[in-house]
mmCIF file of C-alpha atoms in Angstrom:
data_model
loop_
_atom_site.group_PDB
_atom_site.id
_atom_site.type_symbol
_atom_site.label_atom_id
_atom_site.label_comp_id
_atom_site.label_asym_id
_atom_site.label_seq_id
_atom_site.Cartn_x
_atom_site.Cartn_y
_atom_site.Cartn_z
ATOM 1 C CA MET A 1 3.470 6.246 10.828
ATOM 2 C CA ALA A 2 1.135 7.899 8.581
ATOM 3 C CA ALA A 3 2.935 11.255 8.669
ATOM 4 C CA VAL A 4 6.419 9.557 8.234
ATOM 5 C CA TRP A 5 5.103 7.599 5.053
ATOM 6 C CA ALA A 6 3.662 10.652 3.611
ATOM 7 C CA ALA A 7 6.908 12.793 4.385
ATOM 8 C CA ALA A 8 8.835 10.220 2.316
ATOM 9 C CA PHE A 9 7.161 11.274 -1.068
ATOM 10 C CA PRO A 10 8.440 14.626 -1.520
ATOM 11 C CA VAL A 11 11.691 13.044 -1.209
ATOM 12 C CA VAL A 12 11.740 9.916 -3.288
ATOM 13 C CA SER A 13 8.886 10.257 -5.719
ATOM 14 C CA SER A 14 9.623 11.535 -9.162
ATOM 15 C CA LEU A 15 5.974 12.211 -9.795
ATOM 16 C CA GLY A 16 4.843 15.913 -9.017
ATOM 17 C CA PRO A 17 1.323 14.974 -8.001
ATOM 18 C CA HIS A 18 2.639 12.235 -5.617
ATOM 19 C CA ARG A 19 4.996 15.259 -4.030
ATOM 20 C CA VAL A 20 2.171 17.497 -3.695
ATOM 21 C CA TRP A 21 0.155 14.899 -1.812
ATOM 22 C CA GLY A 22 3.037 14.003 0.304
ATOM 23 C CA ALA A 23 3.874 17.472 1.634
ATOM 24 C CA SER A 24 0.190 18.261 2.468
ATOM 25 C CA ALA A 25 -0.795 14.968 4.001
ATOM 26 C CA CYS A 26 2.351 15.135 6.250
ATOM 27 C CA VAL A 27 1.442 18.191 7.673
ATOM 28 C CA GLY A 28 -2.391 17.126 8.065
ATOM 29 C CA TYR A 29 -1.180 13.834 9.720
ATOM 30 C CA LEU A 30 1.216 15.580 11.983
ATOM 31 C CA CYS A 31 -1.453 18.225 13.109
ATOM 32 C CA ALA A 32 -3.898 15.258 13.685
ATOM 33 C CA ALA A 33 -1.397 13.622 16.067
ATOM 34 C CA VAL A 34 -1.226 16.942 17.994
ATOM 35 C CA ALA A 35 -5.041 16.857 18.177
ATOM 36 C CA VAL A 36 -5.000 13.730 19.680
ATOM 37 C CA LEU A 37 -2.560 14.296 22.331
ATOM 38 C CA SER A 38 -4.105 17.767 22.974
ATOM 39 C CA TRP A 39 -7.764 17.231 23.751
ATOM 40 C CA ARG A 40 -8.772 13.979 25.540
ATOM 41 C CA SER A 41 -12.671 14.306 24.735
ATOM 42 C CA LEU A 42 -12.847 15.778 21.253
ATOM 43 C CA GLY A 43 -9.217 14.936 20.088
ATOM 44 C CA ARG A 44 -10.153 11.713 18.106
ATOM 45 C CA ALA A 45 -12.825 13.134 16.083
ATOM 46 C CA VAL A 46 -10.944 16.532 15.542
ATOM 47 C CA SER A 47 -7.869 14.451 14.677
ATOM 48 C CA VAL A 48 -9.877 12.696 11.915
ATOM 49 C CA TRP A 49 -11.084 15.582 10.388
ATOM 50 C CA ILE A 50 -7.548 17.246 10.490
ATOM 51 C CA ALA A 51 -6.082 14.200 8.772
ATOM 52 C CA GLY A 52 -9.088 14.405 5.915
ATOM 53 C CA ILE A 53 -8.659 18.171 5.165
ATOM 54 C CA GLY A 54 -4.674 17.621 5.009
ATOM 55 C CA ALA A 55 -4.325 14.455 2.983
ATOM 56 C CA VAL A 56 -7.565 14.554 0.849
ATOM 57 C CA LEU A 57 -9.334 18.138 0.495
ATOM 58 C CA VAL A 58 -6.285 20.253 0.198
ATOM 59 C CA PRO A 59 -4.248 18.181 -2.189
ATOM 60 C CA LEU A 60 -7.298 17.254 -4.259
ATOM 61 C CA VAL A 61 -8.387 20.947 -4.776
ATOM 62 C CA VAL A 62 -4.576 21.791 -5.276
ATOM 63 C CA LEU A 63 -4.281 19.241 -7.796
ATOM 64 C CA VAL A 64 -7.489 19.661 -9.667
ATOM 65 C CA LEU A 65 -6.885 23.559 -9.925
ATOM 66 C CA THR A 66 -3.427 23.326 -11.321
ATOM 67 C CA GLY A 67 -4.499 20.083 -13.692
ATOM 68 C CA GLY A 68 -1.837 18.003 -11.710
ATOM 69 C CA ALA A 69 -2.406 14.129 -11.928
ATOM 70 C CA GLN A 70 -1.223 10.733 -12.879
ATOM 71 C CA SER A 71 -1.473 10.084 -16.412
ATOM 72 C CA GLU A 72 -4.431 7.836 -16.251
ATOM 73 C CA VAL A 73 -6.609 10.853 -15.332
ATOM 74 C CA GLY A 74 -6.301 12.001 -18.695
ATOM 75 C CA VAL A 75 -6.693 8.689 -20.293
ATOM 76 C CA VAL A 76 -10.054 8.283 -18.581
ATOM 77 C CA GLU A 77 -11.309 11.883 -19.718
ATOM 78 C CA ARG A 78 -10.080 11.186 -23.227
ATOM 79 C CA ALA A 79 -12.047 7.663 -23.258
ATOM 80 C CA GLY A 80 -15.070 9.786 -22.195
ATOM 81 C CA LEU A 81 -14.420 12.359 -25.175
ATOM 82 C CA LEU A 82 -13.765 9.486 -27.706
ATOM 83 C CA THR A 83 -16.570 7.339 -26.464
ATOM 84 C CA VAL A 84 -18.955 10.649 -27.191
ATOM 85 C CA ARG A 85 -17.259 10.911 -30.588
ATOM 86 C CA GLN A 86 -17.083 7.639 -32.046
ATOM 87 C CA GLY A 87 -18.936 5.143 -29.817
ATOM 88 C CA THR A 88 -15.618 3.672 -28.443
ATOM 89 C CA PRO A 89 -13.021 4.730 -25.977
ATOM 90 C CA TYR A 90 -9.965 3.417 -28.070
ATOM 91 C CA LEU A 91 -7.864 4.715 -30.457
ATOM 92 C CA ALA A 92 -7.365 2.766 -33.429
ATOM 93 C CA ASP A 93 -3.566 3.558 -33.953
ATOM 94 C CA PRO A 94 -2.083 5.050 -30.676
ATOM 95 C CA GLN A 95 1.106 6.901 -31.261
ATOM 96 C CA ALA A 96 2.563 6.745 -27.796
ATOM 97 C CA VAL A 97 1.842 4.849 -24.667
ATOM 98 C CA VAL A 98 -0.361 7.574 -23.118
ATOM 99 C CA GLU A 99 -2.715 7.059 -25.959
ATOM 100 C CA VAL A 100 -3.384 3.497 -24.910
ATOM 101 C CA THR A 101 -6.525 2.811 -22.874
ATOM 102 C CA PRO A 102 -5.965 -0.139 -20.742
ATOM 103 C CA TYR A 103 -9.700 -0.057 -19.449
ATOM 104 C CA LEU A 104 -12.735 -1.765 -20.318
ATOM 105 C CA PRO A 105 -15.465 0.506 -21.793
ATOM 106 C CA GLY A 106 -17.286 1.222 -18.386
ATOM 107 C CA MET A 107 -14.490 3.395 -17.521
ATOM 108 C CA ALA A 108 -15.213 6.219 -19.903
ATOM 109 C CA LEU A 109 -18.283 7.023 -18.049
ATOM 110 C CA PHE A 110 -15.943 8.991 -15.627
ATOM 111 C CA GLY A 111 -14.826 10.723 -18.663
ATOM 112 C CA LEU A 112 -18.001 11.950 -19.760
ATOM 113 C CA PRO A 113 -18.583 14.898 -17.600
ATOM 114 C CA GLY A 114 -15.042 16.171 -18.979
ATOM 115 C CA ALA A 115 -16.495 15.688 -22.337
ATOM 116 C CA VAL A 116 -19.731 17.567 -21.657
ATOM 117 C CA VAL A 117 -18.192 20.776 -20.124
ATOM 118 C CA ALA A 118 -14.813 20.614 -22.405
ATOM 119 C CA ASP A 119 -15.954 23.796 -24.302
ATOM 120 C CA GLY A 120 -17.712 25.319 -21.760
ATOM 121 C CA TRP A 121 -17.495 28.356 -19.043
ATOM 122 C CA GLU A 122 -13.545 28.146 -17.797
ATOM 123 C CA PRO A 123 -14.676 27.320 -14.015
ATOM 124 C CA LEU A 124 -16.978 24.834 -14.893
ATOM 125 C CA ARG A 125 -14.266 22.769 -16.693
ATOM 126 C CA TYR A 126 -12.779 21.858 -13.395
ATOM 127 C CA LEU A 127 -15.724 19.721 -12.823
ATOM 128 C CA GLY A 128 -14.888 17.530 -15.676
ATOM 129 C CA ASP A 129 -12.039 16.301 -13.634
ATOM 130 C CA ALA A 130 -12.526 12.199 -13.612
ATOM 131 C CA ARG A 131 -11.146 12.152 -10.138
ATOM 132 C CA LEU A 132 -13.907 14.010 -8.965
ATOM 133 C CA TRP A 133 -16.629 11.385 -10.341
ATOM 134 C CA CYS A 134 -14.391 8.562 -9.396
ATOM 135 C CA ALA A 135 -14.579 9.609 -5.851
ATOM 136 C CA ALA A 136 -18.048 10.407 -5.726
ATOM 137 C CA THR A 137 -18.958 7.035 -6.750
ATOM 138 C CA PHE A 138 -16.479 5.315 -4.324
ATOM 139 C CA LEU A 139 -18.008 7.299 -1.341
ATOM 140 C CA GLY A 140 -21.536 6.544 -2.729
ATOM 141 C CA CYS A 141 -20.776 2.754 -2.852
ATOM 142 C CA LEU A 142 -19.436 2.739 0.628
ATOM 143 C CA TRP A 143 -22.786 4.646 2.020
ATOM 144 C CA ALA A 144 -24.928 2.366 0.165
ATOM 145 C CA ALA A 145 -23.029 -0.843 1.269
ATOM 146 C CA GLY A 146 -23.588 0.366 4.848
ATOM 147 C CA ARG A 147 -27.128 1.082 4.587
ATOM 148 C CA VAL A 148 -27.237 -2.606 3.088
ATOM 149 C CA LEU A 149 -25.917 -3.929 6.188
ATOM 150 C CA GLY A 150 -28.471 -2.581 8.197
ATOM 151 C CA GLY A 151 -27.667 1.140 8.389
ATOM 152 C CA ARG A 152 -24.725 0.344 10.337
ATOM 153 C CA GLY A 153 -21.478 -0.361 8.539
ATOM 154 C CA THR A 154 -18.882 1.757 9.361
ATOM 155 C CA GLY A 155 -19.792 5.007 11.466
ATOM 156 C CA GLN A 156 -19.478 8.429 10.562
ATOM 157 C CA LEU A 157 -15.895 8.984 12.183
ATOM 158 C CA VAL A 158 -14.550 5.346 11.363
ATOM 159 C CA GLY A 159 -15.528 5.984 7.774
ATOM 160 C CA ALA A 160 -13.917 9.092 7.741
ATOM 161 C CA ALA A 161 -10.788 7.775 9.207
ATOM 162 C CA LEU A 162 -10.732 5.124 6.397
ATOM 163 C CA ILE A 163 -10.971 7.553 3.783
ATOM 164 C CA ALA A 164 -8.389 10.069 5.497
ATOM 165 C CA SER A 165 -5.941 6.927 5.819
ATOM 166 C CA PRO A 166 -2.988 6.865 2.999
ATOM 167 C CA VAL A 167 -4.519 3.855 1.308
ATOM 168 C CA VAL A 168 -7.429 6.050 0.111
ATOM 169 C CA ALA A 169 -6.506 9.476 0.411
ATOM 170 C CA LEU A 170 -3.155 8.821 -2.076
ATOM 171 C CA PRO A 171 -5.355 7.425 -4.710
ATOM 172 C CA LEU A 172 -8.307 9.606 -4.278
ATOM 173 C CA ALA A 173 -6.013 13.000 -4.476
ATOM 174 C CA VAL A 174 -3.390 11.912 -7.539
ATOM 175 C CA SER A 175 -5.676 9.272 -9.619
ATOM 176 C CA GLY A 176 -8.787 7.738 -8.114
ATOM 177 C CA VAL A 177 -9.515 5.351 -11.177
ATOM 178 C CA ASP A 178 -9.241 2.294 -9.043
ATOM 179 C CA LEU A 179 -11.696 3.691 -6.238
ATOM 180 C CA PRO A 180 -15.090 2.905 -8.210
ATOM 181 C CA LEU A 181 -13.989 -0.315 -8.787
ATOM 182 C CA THR A 182 -13.132 -0.745 -5.208
ATOM 183 C CA GLY A 183 -16.229 0.531 -3.958
ATOM 184 C CA LEU A 184 -18.469 -1.360 -6.318
ATOM 185 C CA LEU A 185 -16.638 -4.566 -5.108
ATOM 186 C CA CYS A 186 -17.680 -3.484 -1.434
ATOM 187 C CA LEU A 187 -20.863 -3.006 -2.309
ATOM 188 C CA ALA A 188 -21.381 -6.356 -4.382
ATOM 189 C CA LEU A 189 -19.871 -8.237 -1.081
ATOM 190 C CA ALA A 190 -22.558 -6.500 1.084
ATOM 191 C CA LEU A 191 -25.473 -7.246 -1.104
ATOM 192 C CA ALA A 192 -24.457 -10.861 -1.462
ATOM 193 C CA ALA A 193 -23.878 -11.123 2.369
ATOM 194 C CA ARG A 194 -27.623 -9.870 2.881
ATOM 195 C CA HIS A 195 -28.921 -12.332 0.251
ATOM 196 C CA ARG A 196 -29.548 -9.849 -2.582
ATOM 197 C CA PRO A 197 -28.461 -11.709 -5.542
ATOM 198 C CA VAL A 198 -29.896 -9.460 -8.370
ATOM 199 C CA ALA A 199 -28.447 -6.262 -6.828
ATOM 200 C CA ALA A 200 -25.266 -7.928 -5.821
ATOM 201 C CA GLY A 201 -24.779 -8.987 -9.953
ATOM 202 C CA LEU A 202 -25.692 -5.505 -10.935
ATOM 203 C CA ALA A 203 -22.922 -4.072 -8.880
ATOM 204 C CA LEU A 204 -20.777 -6.885 -10.294
ATOM 205 C CA ALA A 205 -21.507 -5.975 -13.659
ATOM 206 C CA LEU A 206 -20.666 -2.409 -13.314
ATOM 207 C CA ALA A 207 -17.424 -3.156 -11.611
ATOM 208 C CA CYS A 208 -16.271 -5.903 -14.350
ATOM 209 C CA SER A 209 -17.183 -3.280 -16.892
ATOM 210 C CA LEU A 210 -14.173 -0.905 -15.428
ATOM 211 C CA LYS A 211 -11.212 -3.437 -15.273
ATOM 212 C CA TRP A 212 -10.965 -7.307 -15.736
ATOM 213 C CA THR A 213 -8.975 -7.263 -12.601
ATOM 214 C CA ALA A 214 -12.762 -7.288 -11.104
ATOM 215 C CA TRP A 215 -13.489 -10.538 -12.638
ATOM 216 C CA PRO A 216 -12.321 -12.725 -9.908
ATOM 217 C CA ALA A 217 -14.922 -11.454 -7.641
ATOM 218 C CA LEU A 218 -17.370 -13.181 -9.819
ATOM 219 C CA ALA A 219 -16.393 -16.440 -8.341
ATOM 220 C CA VAL A 220 -16.236 -15.049 -4.665
ATOM 221 C CA VAL A 221 -19.698 -13.715 -4.757
ATOM 222 C CA ALA A 222 -21.068 -16.723 -6.380
ATOM 223 C CA ALA A 223 -19.605 -18.705 -3.712
ATOM 224 C CA LEU A 224 -20.727 -16.260 -0.911
ATOM 225 C CA LEU A 225 -24.384 -16.416 -2.161
ATOM 226 C CA ALA A 226 -24.408 -20.031 -2.723
ATOM 227 C CA HIS A 227 -23.372 -20.764 0.965
ATOM 228 C CA ARG A 228 -25.894 -18.120 2.293
ATOM 229 C CA ALA A 229 -28.908 -18.027 0.000
ATOM 230 C CA GLY A 230 -28.329 -21.512 -2.320
ATOM 231 C CA LEU A 231 -27.133 -22.143 -5.469
ATOM 232 C CA GLY A 232 -30.235 -20.774 -7.162
ATOM 233 C CA ALA A 233 -29.317 -17.308 -5.715
ATOM 234 C CA ALA A 234 -25.506 -17.769 -7.062
ATOM 235 C CA LEU A 235 -26.761 -18.453 -10.611
ATOM 236 C CA ARG A 236 -28.897 -15.328 -10.563
ATOM 237 C CA GLY A 237 -26.539 -13.226 -9.532
ATOM 238 C CA THR A 238 -23.531 -14.711 -11.501
ATOM 239 C CA GLY A 239 -26.099 -14.417 -14.903
ATOM 240 C CA VAL A 240 -26.926 -10.913 -14.041
ATOM 241 C CA ALA A 241 -23.247 -9.884 -13.604
ATOM 242 C CA VAL A 242 -22.048 -11.601 -16.830
ATOM 243 C CA ALA A 243 -25.227 -10.296 -18.984
ATOM 244 C CA GLY A 244 -24.616 -6.612 -17.462
ATOM 245 C CA THR A 245 -20.571 -6.985 -18.320
ATOM 246 C CA VAL A 246 -21.523 -8.326 -21.844
ATOM 247 C CA LEU A 247 -23.808 -5.664 -22.645
ATOM 248 C CA ALA A 248 -21.636 -2.981 -21.433
ATOM 249 C CA VAL A 249 -18.506 -4.355 -23.387
ATOM 250 C CA LEU A 250 -20.155 -5.558 -26.312
ATOM 251 C CA PRO A 251 -20.440 -2.254 -28.635
ATOM 252 C CA SER A 252 -16.700 -1.391 -28.322
ATOM 253 C CA ALA A 253 -16.107 -5.116 -28.847
ATOM 254 C CA LEU A 254 -18.083 -4.964 -32.079
ATOM 255 C CA LEU A 255 -16.707 -1.354 -33.034
ATOM 256 C CA ALA A 256 -13.132 -1.865 -32.260
ATOM 257 C CA PRO A 257 -12.107 -5.591 -31.390
ATOM 258 C CA GLY A 258 -8.471 -4.764 -32.272
ATOM 259 C CA PRO A 259 -7.830 -2.106 -30.374
ATOM 260 C CA LEU A 260 -9.844 -3.476 -27.451
ATOM 261 C CA VAL A 261 -7.877 -6.694 -27.189
ATOM 262 C CA GLU A 262 -4.539 -5.073 -28.002
ATOM 263 C CA GLN A 263 -4.872 -2.061 -25.430
ATOM 264 C CA VAL A 264 -7.030 -3.553 -22.588
ATOM 265 C CA PHE A 265 -5.663 -7.504 -22.552
ATOM 266 C CA ALA A 266 -2.066 -7.557 -24.314
ATOM 267 C CA PHE A 267 -0.831 -4.217 -23.019
ATOM 268 C CA PRO A 268 -1.461 -4.707 -19.398
ATOM 269 C CA THR A 269 0.246 -8.206 -19.348
ATOM 270 C CA GLY A 270 3.307 -6.743 -21.220
ATOM 271 C CA ARG A 271 2.667 -8.262 -24.776
ATOM 272 C CA GLY A 272 1.392 -5.014 -26.313
ATOM 273 C CA GLU A 273 3.135 -2.822 -28.729
ATOM 274 C CA TRP A 274 3.998 -0.457 -25.858
ATOM 275 C CA GLU A 275 5.535 -0.911 -22.859
ATOM 276 C CA THR A 276 3.408 -0.587 -19.894
ATOM 277 C CA PRO A 277 4.346 2.010 -17.292
ATOM 278 C CA ALA A 278 3.474 -0.404 -14.360
ATOM 279 C CA ALA A 279 6.817 -2.022 -13.654
ATOM 280 C CA SER A 280 7.166 -2.209 -10.060
ATOM 281 C CA PRO A 281 9.745 -5.140 -9.309
ATOM 282 C CA LEU A 282 7.038 -7.616 -8.307
ATOM 283 C CA PRO A 283 7.700 -11.506 -8.760
ATOM 284 C CA GLY A 284 5.750 -11.824 -12.137
ATOM 285 C CA ARG A 285 7.417 -8.556 -13.655
ATOM 286 C CA LEU A 286 10.860 -10.008 -12.452
ATOM 287 C CA LEU A 287 10.318 -13.405 -14.063
ATOM 288 C CA ALA A 288 8.904 -11.749 -17.340
ATOM 289 C CA ASP A 289 12.080 -9.663 -17.556
ATOM 290 C CA LEU A 290 13.975 -13.028 -18.097
ATOM 291 C CA GLY A 291 12.408 -13.172 -21.582
ATOM 292 C CA PRO A 292 9.570 -15.253 -23.107
ATOM 293 C CA PHE A 293 10.250 -18.239 -20.959
ATOM 294 C CA GLY A 294 10.043 -15.991 -17.959
ATOM 295 C CA TRP A 295 6.907 -14.263 -18.888
ATOM 296 C CA TYR A 296 4.921 -17.807 -19.563
ATOM 297 C CA ALA A 297 6.373 -18.999 -16.330
ATOM 298 C CA ALA A 298 5.022 -15.943 -14.639
ATOM 299 C CA MET A 299 1.745 -16.617 -16.634
ATOM 300 C CA THR A 300 1.715 -20.426 -15.612
ATOM 301 C CA LEU A 301 2.161 -19.293 -11.712
ATOM 302 C CA LEU A 302 -0.833 -16.660 -12.341
ATOM 303 C CA ALA A 303 -3.064 -19.421 -13.608
ATOM 304 C CA ALA A 304 -2.112 -21.682 -10.657
ATOM 305 C CA GLY A 305 -2.752 -19.030 -8.150
ATOM 306 C CA GLY A 306 -5.965 -18.492 -9.806
ATOM 307 C CA VAL A 307 -6.870 -22.318 -9.611
ATOM 308 C CA ALA A 308 -6.163 -22.582 -5.861
ATOM 309 C CA VAL A 309 -8.226 -19.956 -5.261
ATOM 310 C CA ALA A 310 -11.153 -21.009 -6.745
ATOM 311 C CA VAL A 311 -10.485 -24.680 -5.261
ATOM 312 C CA SER A 312 -10.500 -23.139 -1.930
ATOM 313 C CA LEU A 313 -13.946 -21.407 -2.797
ATOM 314 C CA TRP A 314 -15.303 -24.817 -3.604
ATOM 315 C CA VAL A 315 -13.862 -26.668 -0.724
ATOM 316 C CA ARG A 316 -14.502 -23.988 1.743
ATOM 317 C CA PRO A 317 -16.718 -21.469 0.695
ATOM 318 C CA PRO A 318 -16.834 -18.088 2.457
ATOM 319 C CA ALA A 319 -19.523 -17.510 5.114
ATOM 320 C CA GLY A 320 -20.041 -14.115 5.426
ATOM 321 C CA LEU A 321 -18.780 -10.761 4.659
ATOM 322 C CA VAL A 322 -15.380 -10.817 6.063
ATOM 323 C CA PRO A 323 -14.216 -14.323 4.926
ATOM 324 C CA ALA A 324 -15.456 -13.404 1.220
ATOM 325 C CA ALA A 325 -13.506 -9.887 1.379
ATOM 326 C CA ASP A 326 -10.438 -11.823 2.721
ATOM 327 C CA ARG A 327 -10.808 -14.457 -0.247
ATOM 328 C CA LEU A 328 -10.892 -11.755 -2.822
ATOM 329 C CA ALA A 329 -8.209 -10.023 -1.133
ATOM 330 C CA VAL A 330 -5.856 -13.141 -1.260
ATOM 331 C CA GLY A 331 -7.022 -13.816 -4.807
ATOM 332 C CA LEU A 332 -6.127 -10.095 -5.896
ATOM 333 C CA CYS A 333 -2.921 -10.207 -4.173
ATOM 334 C CA THR A 334 -1.985 -13.386 -6.067
ATOM 335 C CA ALA A 335 -2.894 -11.760 -9.599
ATOM 336 C CA PHE A 336 -1.071 -8.472 -8.637
ATOM 337 C CA LEU A 337 2.003 -10.544 -7.528
ATOM 338 C CA LEU A 338 2.262 -13.046 -10.149
ATOM 339 C CA ALA A 339 0.990 -10.903 -13.200
ATOM 340 C CA PRO A 340 3.915 -9.950 -15.563
ATOM 341 C CA ALA A 341 3.323 -6.112 -15.334
ATOM 342 C CA GLY A 342 1.917 -4.459 -11.969
ATOM 343 C CA ARG A 343 2.536 -1.883 -9.488
ATOM 344 C CA PHE A 344 3.023 -1.834 -5.662
ATOM 345 C CA GLY A 345 -0.017 0.621 -5.491
ATOM 346 C CA TYR A 346 -2.455 -1.928 -6.759
ATOM 347 C CA LEU A 347 -2.045 -4.101 -3.372
ATOM 348 C CA ALA A 348 -3.985 -1.312 -1.737
ATOM 349 C CA LEU A 349 -7.114 -2.515 -3.298
ATOM 350 C CA PRO A 350 -7.114 -5.836 -1.288
ATOM 351 C CA VAL A 351 -5.892 -4.219 1.739
ATOM 352 C CA LEU A 352 -8.844 -1.842 1.442
ATOM 353 C CA LEU A 353 -11.548 -4.460 0.794
ATOM 354 C CA SER A 354 -9.890 -6.574 3.939
ATOM 355 C CA VAL A 355 -10.148 -3.453 6.141
ATOM 356 C CA TRP A 356 -13.216 -2.150 5.345
ATOM 357 C CA ALA A 357 -15.009 -5.400 5.335
ATOM 358 C CA ARG A 358 -13.904 -5.811 9.460
ATOM 359 C CA LEU A 359 -14.902 -1.963 9.928
ATOM 360 C CA ALA A 360 -18.293 -2.671 8.441
ATOM 361 C CA GLU A 361 -18.942 -5.888 10.391
ATOM 362 C CA ALA A 362 -17.922 -4.913 13.610
ATOM 363 C CA PRO A 363 -20.672 -2.735 14.813
ATOM 364 C CA SER A 364 -23.023 -5.760 13.661
ATOM 365 C CA ARG A 365 -21.307 -7.936 16.025
ATOM 366 C CA VAL A 366 -21.615 -5.790 19.058
ATOM 367 C CA ALA A 367 -25.358 -4.579 18.189
ATOM 368 C CA PRO A 368 -27.098 -8.025 19.207
ATOM 369 C CA ALA A 369 -25.614 -8.084 22.546
ATOM 370 C CA ARG A 370 -26.563 -4.687 23.188
ATOM 371 C CA SER A 371 -29.991 -5.164 22.219
ATOM 372 C CA ARG A 372 -30.415 -8.471 24.359
ATOM 373 C CA VAL A 373 -29.091 -6.273 27.613
ATOM 374 C CA VAL A 374 -31.791 -3.489 26.827
ATOM 375 C CA ALA A 375 -34.247 -6.167 26.154
ATOM 376 C CA ALA A 376 -33.372 -7.512 29.561
ATOM 377 C CA GLY A 377 -33.908 -4.181 31.439
ATOM 378 C CA SER A 378 -37.008 -3.367 29.700
ATOM 379 C CA ALA A 379 -38.316 -7.003 30.610
ATOM 380 C CA ALA A 380 -37.083 -6.449 34.380
ATOM 381 C CA ARG A 381 -38.771 -2.807 34.685
ATOM 382 C CA PRO A 382 -41.612 -2.756 36.822
ATOM 383 C CA VAL A 383 -45.401 -1.980 34.753
ATOM 384 C CA LEU A 384 -46.787 1.061 36.652
ATOM 385 C CA VAL A 385 -50.871 1.313 36.467
ATOM 386 C CA GLY A 386 -53.664 3.534 37.969
ATOM 387 C CA GLY A 387 -52.199 6.096 40.046
ATOM 388 C CA ASP A 388 -48.617 5.176 40.008
ATOM 389 C CA ARG A 389 -48.275 6.782 36.515
#
């Protein structure tokens, strides 16, 4: 299925980076399938690494070297350069839609390496590609989340399979700007599930300073902390998250309040001067296309969906990592489906959250049973003394 899905991109996509990814990933997935069928013992491990090479490594290297990327990569790199020059990532008077920065100031961090090496040695400039730093942050967060979950988390093979899957491989190769957000949300959920409110709040603050679509996670993490560690822990975690987000956003809010509101909030919701390219035919977008009444109807439904998720968190708070990830996924799906502007690709975020949570928790469910068997076997083993040693 992955190979078929990837093969569609060179045929139907109008975006060059997507076509490059589809061609490479299709070959990788097909070779991975052959490996599974050919080697019974090592086929699964070999197939995962083949899929990763074809769907992640090859297209990412090709696209970085050729400069092929979705437009948001250039937006993030420009945001980093503007932050260095003027202290804020927003142009005061953008002249085209590609000059709009629809992200909160924290996203400019991934453009800072590009600003540093912009005038450096030519081969060194490739290291300034924002996708590389987005991918590194995502992978680092997944590794850290696994450590938080007791060193179990997703095993090496399972984790590699997740990264090689289309839901991660495609954005990692062509864009990557949503991956740091996803990784930080996974880390925040893992920390909250292990009763670490301050650390969870810090991870949330970083996520919430990247894109405001991370803000629903505040309620989910607070509900999880309240259920697992008490109201005090929930308040500490939420306080750290809110304070950290404010500190990250405040400089730009003071230096460029108008551009920040216009580009970060008005533009993505279809109310800005420039029309957002996020125009997939989702329910909210279809309603907004009907005119002002349709836009307000979409916003009303969006608010109602948010209230419904908030009520569910109050009535039945999540008791663990998987329920919390599912509740956040439902909230994000509701937001993406009912927002006046959106893309089908945004739905990869909630899908990844739910899948990762199940993979991360699966080993921990098995471990206690295995430990009991080992302990029972040790107890039953006779003790050897004296000359019997």
